[in-house]
Amino acid sequence: MGIYLNPRNESFAEAVRSRIYVDKTGLITHTNAFLNTNEKYICVSRPRRFGKSMALHMLAAYYSRGCDSRQLFIGMNIENDETFPVHLNQYDVILLNMQQFLTGAEKQSVTDYLEKEVLVELMETYGDLVTNPNAGLADVLRKIYAKSGKKFIFLIDEWDCIMRERQESKALQKQYLDFLRNLLKDQPYVMLAYMTGILPVKKYGQHSALNMFWEYAMTDQNVLEEYTGFTETEVKALCRQFGMDFTETGSWYDGYQFRRFRHVYNPRSVVAAMSSGYFSNYWTATETYEALKIYMDMDFQGLRADIVQMLGGGRIRVNTRSFQNDMRTFLTKDDVLTLLIHLGYLGYDAQEKEAFIPNKEVAEEFENAMSTGGWPEVMHVLQMSEKLLEDTLLCDEQSVAEGLDRAHMEVASILAYNDENSLSCAIGLAYYSARKDYKLIRELPAGRGFADIVFLPLPCSAKPALVVELKYKKTADTTIQQIKDRHYTQALERYAGEILLVGINYNKDDTGKQHTCTIEKIMY
């Protein structure tokens, strides 16, 4: 048993003993199926604080023959799998945290430091099989395999920290990638290689050293979707256990979508909210907003307009394939948007190939990044949004129309009105502060069509629901009639209380008074 070779199971035991532990041992079923196959090279990339290290420690506790972990897995999902006893604590595991090696390397290279540390433990266990004590790590592992038939499971955390923290050093990156390729690719001693990080590994310029890895990224987690964050079922159970409102939990921390699991929650933030008993910005509080601000201020190929549209509840189509998988090589704005997806600042719908701001927690981070300069017109609209909502709830149609005119004038240089979709995004931005008390839903299936925007009140708000219909170059009255004719309020059949029907029309003219508004109040 050692630090790197065949580690103990204390880290996973601490997770299991924690006040909140969500069983993700089903992941082991998949890794068991990958052992000694062409799929044995796995790279799982997720944003920070999405449980990557915990999953790695779970795998180490399960596979490492340096400990007995049977008691830890009693009652968990993996215990019911037929492969559970077959692989439990049966293998040599090498567990590496690349961040620790990068931090501790000092004057020697990261890979030299890593080899030195791991070889010490290998020689203690297998020194009798190694004739050349000065051989490199890959050479020693090949000798051990040749003489004993022993294979190894490699678990590598923060694999991409060199790419993120040494962005300017192409030579160091290339040397590191060559080291990993030599250590892992086509080596007979590799039973499984499971790496985690924030960035995928597919390409770094023209140097694709690790092309043997199967990638499970935020753009496509494939069969590992339910292990990326907390699922809807898991969060509902936690809300019942801790007496927290499920709808508001979703408003704050839901929004990461995949092909099968359409609701994936930020796990760290959900745990923090359940533990503290109140909703707040937990995930983004662990890192300064400056990192996000750098990319926002680029305004790469009209990126600023896309961000404003997403703040208004809109979605942006993204081509994720051109991304070079680093944090400084941007050929198109799609590359910047793709990076923000991998960092967790944007959600991504792989079916529609669209990016969006996933939830209230992340929206606050965008707002923080804009507040320090460079976005005065947008910040002014956000600040006016409180008054606009107040006027709407008072059914003050003229004040609402005037407020929308002012908001339009502020963002006209960024976000053009040219159809009902762009109008919808602008209206969503103008009502930005409503997110404190409402869940905003665009294109909600309702009656015989889709309601443009529905503001569904959170249980604690005691405010009426809003059904907003938008028209471009029509009249506000026709929007109200469409809500009635197409029975859009049927979408709120589980809602009992006051509903405001809000019809908004935009006609471009030179008077400065371009919006009209009609509001009706009904009980449902």
PDB file of N, CA and C in Angstrom, residues 196-250:
ATOM      1  N   THR A 196      -9.350  12.194 -15.645  1.00  0.00           N
ATOM      2  CA  THR A 196     -10.351  13.243 -15.484  1.00  0.00           C
ATOM      3  C   THR A 196      -9.682  14.608 -15.604  1.00  0.00           C
ATOM      4  N   GLY A 197     -10.455  15.571 -16.075  1.00  0.00           N
ATOM      5  CA  GLY A 197      -9.986  16.943 -16.194  1.00  0.00           C
ATOM      6  C   GLY A 197     -11.143  17.820 -16.614  1.00  0.00           C
ATOM      7  N   ILE A 198     -10.833  19.060 -16.948  1.00  0.00           N
ATOM      8  CA  ILE A 198     -11.855  19.972 -17.432  1.00  0.00           C
ATOM      9  C   ILE A 198     -11.934  19.942 -18.950  1.00  0.00           C
ATOM     10  N   LEU A 199     -10.789  19.771 -19.615  1.00  0.00           N
ATOM     11  CA  LEU A 199     -10.728  19.810 -21.065  1.00  0.00           C
ATOM     12  C   LEU A 199     -10.625  18.413 -21.665  1.00  0.00           C
ATOM     13  N   PRO A 200     -11.202  18.190 -22.832  1.00  0.00           N
ATOM     14  CA  PRO A 200     -11.013  16.923 -23.557  1.00  0.00           C
ATOM     15  C   PRO A 200      -9.583  16.809 -24.066  1.00  0.00           C
ATOM     16  N   VAL A 201      -9.256  15.653 -24.624  1.00  0.00           N
ATOM     17  CA  VAL A 201      -7.869  15.410 -25.032  1.00  0.00           C
ATOM     18  C   VAL A 201      -7.675  15.320 -26.538  1.00  0.00           C
ATOM     19  N   LYS A 202      -8.721  15.460 -27.318  1.00  0.00           N
ATOM     20  CA  LYS A 202      -8.661  15.067 -28.721  1.00  0.00           C
ATOM     21  C   LYS A 202      -7.554  15.750 -29.503  1.00  0.00           C
ATOM     22  N   LYS A 203      -7.356  17.058 -29.300  1.00  0.00           N
ATOM     23  CA  LYS A 203      -6.353  17.722 -30.122  1.00  0.00           C
ATOM     24  C   LYS A 203      -5.765  18.931 -29.415  1.00  0.00           C
ATOM     25  N   TYR A 204      -4.490  19.098 -29.602  1.00  0.00           N
ATOM     26  CA  TYR A 204      -3.769  20.292 -29.177  1.00  0.00           C
ATOM     27  C   TYR A 204      -2.928  20.712 -30.359  1.00  0.00           C
ATOM     28  N   GLY A 205      -3.464  21.630 -31.177  1.00  0.00           N
ATOM     29  CA  GLY A 205      -2.812  21.967 -32.432  1.00  0.00           C
ATOM     30  C   GLY A 205      -2.799  20.734 -33.319  1.00  0.00           C
ATOM     31  N   GLN A 206      -1.626  20.409 -33.820  1.00  0.00           N
ATOM     32  CA  GLN A 206      -1.471  19.235 -34.675  1.00  0.00           C
ATOM     33  C   GLN A 206      -0.986  18.024 -33.887  1.00  0.00           C
ATOM     34  N   HIS A 207      -0.860  18.179 -32.557  1.00  0.00           N
ATOM     35  CA  HIS A 207      -0.232  17.133 -31.759  1.00  0.00           C
ATOM     36  C   HIS A 207      -1.290  16.315 -31.037  1.00  0.00           C
ATOM     37  N   SER A 208      -1.706  15.214 -31.641  1.00  0.00           N
ATOM     38  CA  SER A 208      -2.753  14.362 -31.064  1.00  0.00           C
ATOM     39  C   SER A 208      -2.111  13.133 -30.424  1.00  0.00           C
ATOM     40  N   ALA A 209      -1.410  13.369 -29.347  1.00  0.00           N
ATOM     41  CA  ALA A 209      -0.642  12.297 -28.722  1.00  0.00           C
ATOM     42  C   ALA A 209      -1.533  11.258 -28.048  1.00  0.00           C
ATOM     43  N   LEU A 210      -2.717  11.654 -27.615  1.00  0.00           N
ATOM     44  CA  LEU A 210      -3.557  10.773 -26.808  1.00  0.00           C
ATOM     45  C   LEU A 210      -4.835  10.393 -27.548  1.00  0.00           C
ATOM     46  N   ASN A 211      -4.692  10.102 -28.824  1.00  0.00           N
ATOM     47  CA  ASN A 211      -5.878   9.803 -29.628  1.00  0.00           C
ATOM     48  C   ASN A 211      -6.462   8.427 -29.352  1.00  0.00           C
ATOM     49  N   MET A 212      -5.872   7.664 -28.441  1.00  0.00           N
ATOM     50  CA  MET A 212      -6.445   6.358 -28.103  1.00  0.00           C
ATOM     51  C   MET A 212      -7.581   6.483 -27.092  1.00  0.00           C
ATOM     52  N   PHE A 213      -7.741   7.680 -26.497  1.00  0.00           N
ATOM     53  CA  PHE A 213      -8.754   7.847 -25.461  1.00  0.00           C
ATOM     54  C   PHE A 213     -10.146   8.051 -26.048  1.00  0.00           C
ATOM     55  N   TRP A 214     -11.119   7.423 -25.395  1.00  0.00           N
ATOM     56  CA  TRP A 214     -12.532   7.683 -25.667  1.00  0.00           C
ATOM     57  C   TRP A 214     -12.939   8.853 -24.779  1.00  0.00           C
ATOM     58  N   GLU A 215     -13.539   9.865 -25.394  1.00  0.00           N
ATOM     59  CA  GLU A 215     -13.846  11.085 -24.663  1.00  0.00           C
ATOM     60  C   GLU A 215     -15.300  11.117 -24.195  1.00  0.00           C
ATOM     61  N   TYR A 216     -15.462  11.531 -22.933  1.00  0.00           N
ATOM     62  CA  TYR A 216     -16.780  11.738 -22.342  1.00  0.00           C
ATOM     63  C   TYR A 216     -16.769  13.164 -21.807  1.00  0.00           C
ATOM     64  N   ALA A 217     -17.266  14.100 -22.625  1.00  0.00           N
ATOM     65  CA  ALA A 217     -17.144  15.527 -22.336  1.00  0.00           C
ATOM     66  C   ALA A 217     -18.503  16.162 -22.125  1.00  0.00           C
ATOM     67  N   MET A 218     -18.525  17.442 -21.761  1.00  0.00           N
ATOM     68  CA  MET A 218     -19.789  18.143 -21.533  1.00  0.00           C
ATOM     69  C   MET A 218     -20.570  18.322 -22.826  1.00  0.00           C
ATOM     70  N   THR A 219     -19.936  18.153 -23.958  1.00  0.00           N
ATOM     71  CA  THR A 219     -20.657  18.187 -25.229  1.00  0.00           C
ATOM     72  C   THR A 219     -21.277  16.837 -25.558  1.00  0.00           C
ATOM     73  N   ASP A 220     -20.808  15.762 -24.912  1.00  0.00           N
ATOM     74  CA  ASP A 220     -21.381  14.429 -25.117  1.00  0.00           C
ATOM     75  C   ASP A 220     -20.788  13.465 -24.093  1.00  0.00           C
ATOM     76  N   GLN A 221     -21.523  13.193 -23.026  1.00  0.00           N
ATOM     77  CA  GLN A 221     -21.050  12.271 -21.988  1.00  0.00           C
ATOM     78  C   GLN A 221     -21.364  10.816 -22.314  1.00  0.00           C
ATOM     79  N   ASN A 222     -22.099  10.596 -23.399  1.00  0.00           N
ATOM     80  CA  ASN A 222     -22.364   9.238 -23.861  1.00  0.00           C
ATOM     81  C   ASN A 222     -22.970   8.401 -22.735  1.00  0.00           C
ATOM     82  N   VAL A 223     -22.457   7.195 -22.495  1.00  0.00           N
ATOM     83  CA  VAL A 223     -23.082   6.285 -21.522  1.00  0.00           C
ATOM     84  C   VAL A 223     -22.854   6.720 -20.079  1.00  0.00           C
ATOM     85  N   LEU A 224     -22.055   7.760 -19.859  1.00  0.00           N
ATOM     86  CA  LEU A 224     -21.750   8.201 -18.492  1.00  0.00           C
ATOM     87  C   LEU A 224     -22.576   9.417 -18.074  1.00  0.00           C
ATOM     88  N   GLU A 225     -23.650   9.722 -18.787  1.00  0.00           N
ATOM     89  CA  GLU A 225     -24.440  10.919 -18.516  1.00  0.00           C
ATOM     90  C   GLU A 225     -24.889  11.024 -17.057  1.00  0.00           C
ATOM     91  N   GLU A 226     -25.445   9.956 -16.514  1.00  0.00           N
ATOM     92  CA  GLU A 226     -26.033  10.048 -15.177  1.00  0.00           C
ATOM     93  C   GLU A 226     -24.985  10.169 -14.078  1.00  0.00           C
ATOM     94  N   TYR A 227     -23.701  10.009 -14.417  1.00  0.00           N
ATOM     95  CA  TYR A 227     -22.633  10.139 -13.424  1.00  0.00           C
ATOM     96  C   TYR A 227     -21.921  11.485 -13.538  1.00  0.00           C
ATOM     97  N   THR A 228     -22.445  12.366 -14.417  1.00  0.00           N
ATOM     98  CA  THR A 228     -21.819  13.670 -14.626  1.00  0.00           C
ATOM     99  C   THR A 228     -22.171  14.641 -13.508  1.00  0.00           C
ATOM    100  N   GLY A 229     -23.401  14.585 -13.051  1.00  0.00           N
ATOM    101  CA  GLY A 229     -23.868  15.415 -11.944  1.00  0.00           C
ATOM    102  C   GLY A 229     -24.990  14.685 -11.244  1.00  0.00           C
ATOM    103  N   PHE A 230     -25.829  15.407 -10.509  1.00  0.00           N
ATOM    104  CA  PHE A 230     -26.987  14.793  -9.865  1.00  0.00           C
ATOM    105  C   PHE A 230     -28.153  14.762 -10.852  1.00  0.00           C
ATOM    106  N   THR A 231     -28.881  13.666 -10.866  1.00  0.00           N
ATOM    107  CA  THR A 231     -30.054  13.546 -11.729  1.00  0.00           C
ATOM    108  C   THR A 231     -31.277  14.122 -11.029  1.00  0.00           C
ATOM    109  N   GLU A 232     -32.340  14.286 -11.793  1.00  0.00           N
ATOM    110  CA  GLU A 232     -33.583  14.816 -11.240  1.00  0.00           C
ATOM    111  C   GLU A 232     -34.111  13.942 -10.102  1.00  0.00           C
ATOM    112  N   THR A 233     -34.056  12.629 -10.277  1.00  0.00           N
ATOM    113  CA  THR A 233     -34.525  11.700  -9.238  1.00  0.00           C
ATOM    114  C   THR A 233     -33.716  11.855  -7.958  1.00  0.00           C
ATOM    115  N   GLU A 234     -32.400  11.988  -8.109  1.00  0.00           N
ATOM    116  CA  GLU A 234     -31.529  12.126  -6.931  1.00  0.00           C
ATOM    117  C   GLU A 234     -31.786  13.440  -6.199  1.00  0.00           C
ATOM    118  N   VAL A 235     -32.018  14.516  -6.952  1.00  0.00           N
ATOM    119  CA  VAL A 235     -32.253  15.817  -6.323  1.00  0.00           C
ATOM    120  C   VAL A 235     -33.621  15.853  -5.633  1.00  0.00           C
ATOM    121  N   LYS A 236     -34.625  15.219  -6.225  1.00  0.00           N
ATOM    122  CA  LYS A 236     -35.937  15.154  -5.575  1.00  0.00           C
ATOM    123  C   LYS A 236     -35.830  14.459  -4.220  1.00  0.00           C
ATOM    124  N   ALA A 237     -35.052  13.383  -4.172  1.00  0.00           N
ATOM    125  CA  ALA A 237     -34.877  12.655  -2.915  1.00  0.00           C
ATOM    126  C   ALA A 237     -34.174  13.535  -1.876  1.00  0.00           C
ATOM    127  N   LEU A 238     -33.175  14.287  -2.295  1.00  0.00           N
ATOM    128  CA  LEU A 238     -32.477  15.179  -1.367  1.00  0.00           C
ATOM    129  C   LEU A 238     -33.388  16.295  -0.872  1.00  0.00           C
ATOM    130  N   CYS A 239     -34.218  16.831  -1.765  1.00  0.00           N
ATOM    131  CA  CYS A 239     -35.150  17.896  -1.357  1.00  0.00           C
ATOM    132  C   CYS A 239     -36.144  17.384  -0.320  1.00  0.00           C
ATOM    133  N   ARG A 240     -36.624  16.172  -0.511  1.00  0.00           N
ATOM    134  CA  ARG A 240     -37.529  15.586   0.498  1.00  0.00           C
ATOM    135  C   ARG A 240     -36.796  15.393   1.814  1.00  0.00           C
ATOM    136  N   GLN A 241     -35.569  14.928   1.756  1.00  0.00           N
ATOM    137  CA  GLN A 241     -34.808  14.640   2.981  1.00  0.00           C
ATOM    138  C   GLN A 241     -34.509  15.909   3.772  1.00  0.00           C
ATOM    139  N   PHE A 242     -34.203  16.999   3.065  1.00  0.00           N
ATOM    140  CA  PHE A 242     -33.765  18.221   3.754  1.00  0.00           C
ATOM    141  C   PHE A 242     -34.830  19.319   3.748  1.00  0.00           C
ATOM    142  N   GLY A 243     -36.036  19.004   3.256  1.00  0.00           N
ATOM    143  CA  GLY A 243     -37.120  19.973   3.309  1.00  0.00           C
ATOM    144  C   GLY A 243     -36.892  21.186   2.440  1.00  0.00           C
ATOM    145  N   MET A 244     -36.260  21.018   1.282  1.00  0.00           N
ATOM    146  CA  MET A 244     -35.987  22.116   0.362  1.00  0.00           C
ATOM    147  C   MET A 244     -36.927  22.033  -0.840  1.00  0.00           C
ATOM    148  N   ASP A 245     -37.268  23.183  -1.391  1.00  0.00           N
ATOM    149  CA  ASP A 245     -38.197  23.221  -2.516  1.00  0.00           C
ATOM    150  C   ASP A 245     -37.509  22.736  -3.788  1.00  0.00           C
ATOM    151  N   PHE A 246     -38.114  21.749  -4.450  1.00  0.00           N
ATOM    152  CA  PHE A 246     -37.506  21.156  -5.637  1.00  0.00           C
ATOM    153  C   PHE A 246     -37.504  22.123  -6.825  1.00  0.00           C
ATOM    154  N   THR A 247     -38.585  22.873  -7.009  1.00  0.00           N
ATOM    155  CA  THR A 247     -38.653  23.801  -8.138  1.00  0.00           C
ATOM    156  C   THR A 247     -37.583  24.869  -8.041  1.00  0.00           C
ATOM    157  N   GLU A 248     -37.406  25.431  -6.859  1.00  0.00           N
ATOM    158  CA  GLU A 248     -36.383  26.465  -6.694  1.00  0.00           C
ATOM    159  C   GLU A 248     -34.977  25.887  -6.804  1.00  0.00           C
ATOM    160  N   THR A 249     -34.797  24.647  -6.350  1.00  0.00           N
ATOM    161  CA  THR A 249     -33.510  23.983  -6.526  1.00  0.00           C
ATOM    162  C   THR A 249     -33.163  23.883  -8.002  1.00  0.00           C
ATOM    163  N   GLY A 250     -34.164  23.539  -8.822  1.00  0.00           N
ATOM    164  CA  GLY A 250     -33.935  23.451 -10.254  1.00  0.00           C
ATOM    165  C   GLY A 250     -33.623  24.803 -10.869  1.00  0.00           C
TER     166      GLY A 250
END
